[in-house]
Amino acid sequence: MDGLLRIGFGPLLVLIAVLAGVLYAALYLGRGAGPSRRVILSFLIRVFLPIAILLGLPLVLLGQVVALEERLWQALIAGLVIATGWLATAIFAEIERAARKAERTRDFHKALYAEVLNTREALWGKGQAEDQGQALLERMEHDPTFTPFIPREQHDRVFTAQLEHIDVLPRQTIDVVVAFYSQVAAIAALVEDMRGERFQQLDQPRRIAMVEDYLELRHRTFVMGRNLLLTINAYAEGGAAKAEALSKQINNPVVDRTGPAGRGRD
């Protein structure tokens, strides 16, 4: 304490300010700030505070009564140095782990973005599917014997291939990803029903109703794909906070309801 007083409060305040600035930069600036905060807070709560309470506080109180040996203080300082080394190692390991996960997330997002973009084009195009669907319904209405041929489509190759790694996706995008590909799976299941013999045996009004559901489902999936692309973009530009804000706006898919196929051009 006498040494600190001899230094003077001015330089001491400058030193404290510099240390505070370095600590702030380590915890809140740069790509490794988040992992650093997590490791340091975990260290403080799980290691430093228990040791300080169970060991440090009794030693301080004991030091007020009796003079502690110098070797004991040396041992405490050595322990502090070891703990600092462990903390630095843990911080860098966490930063590296977070960087690897962020890279995997970006790669997954890029692959999904490309697949969803192509899927939207296949499902609805630039509105051509709307006109084609309407023409198909009109033909079915005018020709009771006409049964449309519905081709199989597969729009989930990337998602299926990466499904075991879906845990790398953040909560803000995983919800819309799962919702979108659930719709894709629903389309595939409905197509299989419409390609079966039972569909061929139905009367024309019931077949028309199924085709209307099919067209509506395709358009709803098209709109959900737009929401998914917007969410991926938001996460890439502003991280979890921006994606979270966007997800509140598109929590439920908005589908135009101006006709049996949701006649909106998104």
Short mmCIF file of C-alpha atoms in Angstrom, two decimals:
data_model
loop_
_atom_site.label_atom_id
_atom_site.label_comp_id
_atom_site.label_asym_id
_atom_site.label_seq_id
_atom_site.Cartn_x
_atom_site.Cartn_y
_atom_site.Cartn_z
CA MET A 1 0.00 0.00 0.00
CA ASP A 2 2.85 2.39 0.82
CA GLY A 3 4.33 1.68 -2.63
CA LEU A 4 1.05 2.56 -4.30
CA LEU A 5 0.86 5.81 -2.35
CA ARG A 6 4.40 6.72 -3.40
CA ILE A 7 3.45 6.22 -7.07
CA GLY A 8 0.75 8.84 -6.77
CA PHE A 9 -2.93 8.78 -7.66
CA GLY A 10 -2.47 10.36 -11.11
CA PRO A 11 -0.30 7.63 -12.65
CA LEU A 12 -2.34 5.05 -10.74
CA LEU A 13 -5.55 6.26 -12.32
CA VAL A 14 -3.92 6.20 -15.75
CA LEU A 15 -2.77 2.62 -15.13
CA ILE A 16 -6.27 1.62 -14.04
CA ALA A 17 -7.77 3.28 -17.12
CA VAL A 18 -5.35 1.47 -19.42
CA LEU A 19 -6.09 -1.86 -17.78
CA ALA A 20 -9.82 -1.19 -18.01
CA GLY A 21 -9.45 -0.32 -21.70
CA VAL A 22 -7.53 -3.50 -22.41
CA LEU A 23 -10.13 -5.55 -20.54
CA TYR A 24 -12.98 -3.88 -22.43
CA ALA A 25 -11.27 -4.51 -25.77
CA ALA A 26 -10.74 -8.16 -24.89
CA LEU A 27 -14.35 -8.67 -23.80
CA TYR A 28 -16.34 -6.55 -26.23
CA LEU A 29 -14.29 -5.85 -29.35
CA GLY A 30 -13.22 -8.18 -32.13
CA ARG A 31 -14.47 -11.55 -33.33
CA GLY A 32 -13.26 -13.36 -30.20
CA ALA A 33 -15.08 -11.09 -27.74
CA GLY A 34 -18.07 -13.41 -27.25
CA PRO A 35 -16.06 -16.56 -26.51
CA SER A 36 -13.72 -14.56 -24.25
CA ARG A 37 -16.64 -13.30 -22.18
CA ARG A 38 -18.09 -16.78 -21.84
CA VAL A 39 -14.81 -18.29 -20.67
CA ILE A 40 -13.96 -15.46 -18.27
CA LEU A 41 -17.42 -15.39 -16.73
CA SER A 42 -17.38 -19.16 -16.37
CA PHE A 43 -13.94 -18.95 -14.73
CA LEU A 44 -15.04 -16.23 -12.34
CA ILE A 45 -18.23 -17.99 -11.31
CA ARG A 46 -17.04 -21.60 -11.20
CA VAL A 47 -13.40 -21.22 -10.15
CA PHE A 48 -12.36 -17.80 -8.86
CA LEU A 49 -15.32 -17.00 -6.60
CA PRO A 50 -15.40 -20.40 -4.83
CA ILE A 51 -11.64 -20.28 -4.24
CA ALA A 52 -11.79 -16.66 -3.11
CA ILE A 53 -14.56 -17.44 -0.64
CA LEU A 54 -13.20 -20.74 0.66
CA LEU A 55 -9.49 -19.91 0.67
CA GLY A 56 -8.79 -16.25 -0.04
CA LEU A 57 -11.19 -14.73 2.50
CA PRO A 58 -9.94 -16.85 5.44
CA LEU A 59 -6.34 -15.99 4.52
CA VAL A 60 -7.11 -12.28 4.44
CA LEU A 61 -8.82 -12.47 7.81
CA LEU A 62 -5.98 -14.56 9.20
CA GLY A 63 -3.48 -12.04 7.87
CA GLN A 64 -5.11 -9.37 9.99
CA VAL A 65 -4.35 -11.40 13.12
CA VAL A 66 -1.00 -13.03 12.46
CA ALA A 67 1.84 -12.39 10.03
CA LEU A 68 1.73 -14.90 7.19
CA GLU A 69 4.92 -16.34 5.83
CA GLU A 70 6.31 -14.89 2.63
CA ARG A 71 6.37 -18.33 1.05
CA LEU A 72 2.60 -18.52 1.37
CA TRP A 73 2.18 -15.29 -0.58
CA GLN A 74 4.61 -16.58 -3.18
CA ALA A 75 2.54 -19.74 -3.51
CA LEU A 76 -0.62 -17.67 -3.98
CA ILE A 77 1.03 -15.57 -6.68
CA ALA A 78 2.28 -18.72 -8.44
CA GLY A 79 -1.24 -20.14 -8.31
CA LEU A 80 -2.57 -16.92 -9.81
CA VAL A 81 -0.06 -17.16 -12.67
CA ILE A 82 -1.03 -20.78 -13.33
CA ALA A 83 -4.73 -19.88 -13.30
CA THR A 84 -4.06 -17.03 -15.73
CA GLY A 85 -2.26 -19.41 -18.08
CA TRP A 86 -5.13 -21.88 -17.89
CA LEU A 87 -7.61 -19.08 -18.54
CA ALA A 88 -5.67 -17.84 -21.59
CA THR A 89 -5.51 -21.38 -23.00
CA ALA A 90 -9.22 -21.88 -22.46
CA ILE A 91 -10.05 -18.54 -24.09
CA PHE A 92 -8.04 -19.26 -27.23
CA ALA A 93 -9.50 -22.77 -27.45
CA GLU A 94 -13.01 -21.37 -27.17
CA ILE A 95 -12.29 -18.69 -29.78
CA GLU A 96 -11.01 -21.35 -32.18
CA ARG A 97 -14.03 -23.57 -31.54
CA ALA A 98 -16.40 -20.65 -32.10
CA ALA A 99 -14.59 -19.69 -35.32
CA ARG A 100 -14.89 -23.25 -36.65
CA LYS A 101 -18.59 -23.38 -35.82
CA ALA A 102 -19.17 -19.96 -37.42
CA GLU A 103 -17.45 -21.16 -40.60
CA ARG A 104 -19.55 -24.32 -40.71
CA THR A 105 -22.68 -22.25 -40.15
CA ARG A 106 -21.78 -19.93 -43.03
CA ASP A 107 -21.12 -22.89 -45.34
CA PHE A 108 -24.40 -24.55 -44.35
CA HIS A 109 -26.29 -21.30 -44.89
CA LYS A 110 -24.71 -20.78 -48.31
CA ALA A 111 -25.63 -24.29 -49.43
CA LEU A 112 -29.19 -23.97 -48.16
CA TYR A 113 -29.53 -20.54 -49.74
CA ALA A 114 -28.62 -21.91 -53.16
CA GLU A 115 -30.97 -24.88 -52.84
CA VAL A 116 -33.89 -22.80 -51.61
CA LEU A 117 -33.34 -20.26 -54.37
CA ASN A 118 -33.54 -23.01 -57.00
CA THR A 119 -36.52 -24.59 -55.26
CA ARG A 120 -38.45 -21.32 -55.33
CA GLU A 121 -37.78 -21.00 -59.04
CA ALA A 122 -38.99 -24.56 -59.62
CA LEU A 123 -42.09 -24.16 -57.47
CA TRP A 124 -43.37 -20.86 -58.72
CA GLY A 125 -40.89 -19.32 -61.13
CA LYS A 126 -41.72 -15.73 -62.01
CA GLY A 127 -45.45 -16.36 -61.93
CA GLN A 128 -45.59 -18.89 -64.74
CA ALA A 129 -46.69 -21.58 -62.32
CA GLU A 130 -49.72 -19.48 -61.41
CA ASP A 131 -50.91 -19.30 -65.01
CA GLN A 132 -50.09 -22.94 -65.65
CA GLY A 133 -51.96 -24.03 -62.55
CA GLN A 134 -55.01 -22.01 -63.49
CA ALA A 135 -54.95 -23.46 -66.99
CA LEU A 136 -54.71 -26.97 -65.53
CA LEU A 137 -57.73 -26.40 -63.29
CA GLU A 138 -59.76 -24.99 -66.16
CA ARG A 139 -58.97 -28.00 -68.34
CA MET A 140 -60.00 -30.38 -65.55
CA GLU A 141 -63.25 -28.50 -65.11
CA HIS A 142 -64.07 -28.63 -68.81
CA ASP A 143 -62.96 -32.24 -69.35
CA PRO A 144 -64.21 -34.61 -66.62
CA THR A 145 -62.10 -37.45 -68.06
CA PHE A 146 -58.82 -35.56 -67.95
CA THR A 147 -56.41 -36.68 -65.22
CA PRO A 148 -53.23 -34.57 -64.87
CA PHE A 149 -49.82 -36.16 -64.67
CA ILE A 150 -47.92 -34.77 -61.68
CA PRO A 151 -44.13 -35.30 -61.90
CA ARG A 152 -42.00 -36.12 -58.91
CA GLU A 153 -39.64 -33.41 -57.68
CA GLN A 154 -36.80 -33.49 -55.16
CA HIS A 155 -35.74 -30.23 -53.57
CA ASP A 156 -34.04 -31.34 -50.38
CA ARG A 157 -30.78 -32.95 -51.46
CA VAL A 158 -28.54 -30.44 -49.67
CA PHE A 159 -30.70 -30.42 -46.55
CA THR A 160 -30.83 -34.22 -46.39
CA ALA A 161 -27.07 -34.54 -46.93
CA GLN A 162 -26.33 -32.06 -44.13
CA LEU A 163 -29.12 -33.09 -41.76
CA GLU A 164 -26.74 -34.69 -39.23
CA HIS A 165 -24.94 -31.35 -38.91
CA ILE A 166 -28.07 -29.25 -38.45
CA ASP A 167 -26.98 -28.45 -34.89
CA VAL A 168 -24.52 -25.89 -36.26
CA LEU A 169 -27.43 -23.71 -37.38
CA PRO A 170 -28.44 -20.95 -34.96
CA ARG A 171 -31.88 -20.95 -33.40
CA GLN A 172 -32.90 -17.97 -35.51
CA THR A 173 -32.56 -19.88 -38.79
CA ILE A 174 -33.13 -23.49 -37.81
CA ASP A 175 -36.84 -22.88 -37.19
CA VAL A 176 -37.51 -21.52 -40.68
CA VAL A 177 -35.25 -24.15 -42.25
CA VAL A 178 -37.19 -27.01 -40.65
CA ALA A 179 -40.53 -25.37 -41.48
CA PHE A 180 -39.57 -24.90 -45.13
CA TYR A 181 -38.32 -28.43 -45.66
CA SER A 182 -41.36 -29.83 -43.87
CA GLN A 183 -43.44 -28.15 -46.56
CA VAL A 184 -41.17 -29.60 -49.25
CA ALA A 185 -41.74 -33.06 -47.75
CA ALA A 186 -45.50 -32.44 -47.65
CA ILE A 187 -45.46 -31.60 -51.37
CA ALA A 188 -43.57 -34.81 -52.14
CA ALA A 189 -46.07 -36.87 -50.12
CA LEU A 190 -49.05 -35.25 -51.86
CA VAL A 191 -47.46 -35.87 -55.27
CA GLU A 192 -47.13 -39.57 -54.45
CA ASP A 193 -50.83 -39.67 -53.54
CA MET A 194 -51.75 -37.94 -56.80
CA ARG A 195 -49.69 -40.42 -58.82
CA GLY A 196 -51.42 -43.43 -57.27
CA GLU A 197 -54.30 -45.49 -58.57
CA ARG A 198 -56.67 -44.17 -55.93
CA PHE A 199 -56.34 -40.65 -57.31
CA GLN A 200 -57.14 -41.96 -60.79
CA GLN A 201 -60.37 -43.50 -59.47
CA LEU A 202 -61.67 -40.35 -57.80
CA ASP A 203 -64.39 -38.27 -59.40
CA GLN A 204 -63.25 -35.07 -61.10
CA PRO A 205 -64.41 -32.58 -58.40
CA ARG A 206 -62.33 -34.38 -55.77
CA ARG A 207 -59.32 -34.49 -58.08
CA ILE A 208 -59.71 -30.77 -58.74
CA ALA A 209 -59.80 -30.13 -54.98
CA MET A 210 -56.55 -32.07 -54.54
CA VAL A 211 -54.89 -30.18 -57.37
CA GLU A 212 -55.99 -26.90 -55.78
CA ASP A 213 -54.43 -28.02 -52.49
CA TYR A 214 -51.29 -29.00 -54.37
CA LEU A 215 -50.99 -25.58 -56.02
CA GLU A 216 -51.69 -23.78 -52.75
CA LEU A 217 -49.06 -25.87 -50.98
CA ARG A 218 -46.48 -25.05 -53.64
CA HIS A 219 -47.16 -21.33 -53.34
CA ARG A 220 -47.05 -21.44 -49.54
CA THR A 221 -43.69 -23.20 -49.75
CA PHE A 222 -42.53 -20.55 -52.22
CA VAL A 223 -43.38 -17.80 -49.71
CA MET A 224 -41.74 -19.68 -46.84
CA GLY A 225 -38.63 -20.00 -48.99
CA ARG A 226 -38.57 -16.23 -49.34
CA ASN A 227 -38.74 -15.92 -45.54
CA LEU A 228 -35.91 -18.39 -45.18
CA LEU A 229 -33.70 -16.49 -47.62
CA LEU A 230 -34.43 -13.21 -45.83
CA THR A 231 -33.55 -14.78 -42.48
CA ILE A 232 -30.25 -16.19 -43.76
CA ASN A 233 -29.38 -12.78 -45.21
CA ALA A 234 -30.29 -11.05 -41.95
CA TYR A 235 -28.10 -13.42 -39.95
CA ALA A 236 -25.18 -12.92 -42.35
CA GLU A 237 -25.48 -9.13 -42.15
CA GLY A 238 -26.37 -8.52 -38.51
CA GLY A 239 -25.95 -11.79 -36.66
CA ALA A 240 -28.46 -13.33 -34.28
CA ALA A 241 -29.98 -9.99 -33.19
CA LYS A 242 -31.01 -8.95 -36.70
CA ALA A 243 -32.26 -12.43 -37.57
CA GLU A 244 -34.25 -12.52 -34.33
CA ALA A 245 -35.89 -9.17 -35.14
CA LEU A 246 -36.80 -10.40 -38.61
CA SER A 247 -38.18 -13.71 -37.34
CA LYS A 248 -40.69 -11.83 -35.18
CA GLN A 249 -42.09 -10.24 -38.34
CA ILE A 250 -42.32 -13.48 -40.31
CA ASN A 251 -43.08 -15.89 -37.50
CA ASN A 252 -46.09 -17.15 -39.44
CA PRO A 253 -45.89 -17.46 -43.26
CA VAL A 254 -47.96 -14.81 -44.99
CA VAL A 255 -49.69 -16.29 -47.99
CA ASP A 256 -51.81 -14.32 -50.41
CA ARG A 257 -55.34 -15.67 -50.42
CA THR A 258 -56.72 -14.15 -53.60
CA GLY A 259 -57.28 -17.52 -55.22
CA PRO A 260 -56.93 -21.28 -54.82
CA ALA A 261 -53.20 -21.13 -55.48
CA GLY A 262 -52.54 -17.98 -53.46
CA ARG A 263 -52.28 -15.81 -56.55
CA GLY A 264 -49.51 -13.51 -55.36
CA ARG A 265 -46.18 -12.83 -57.04
CA ASP A 266 -43.47 -12.62 -54.35
#
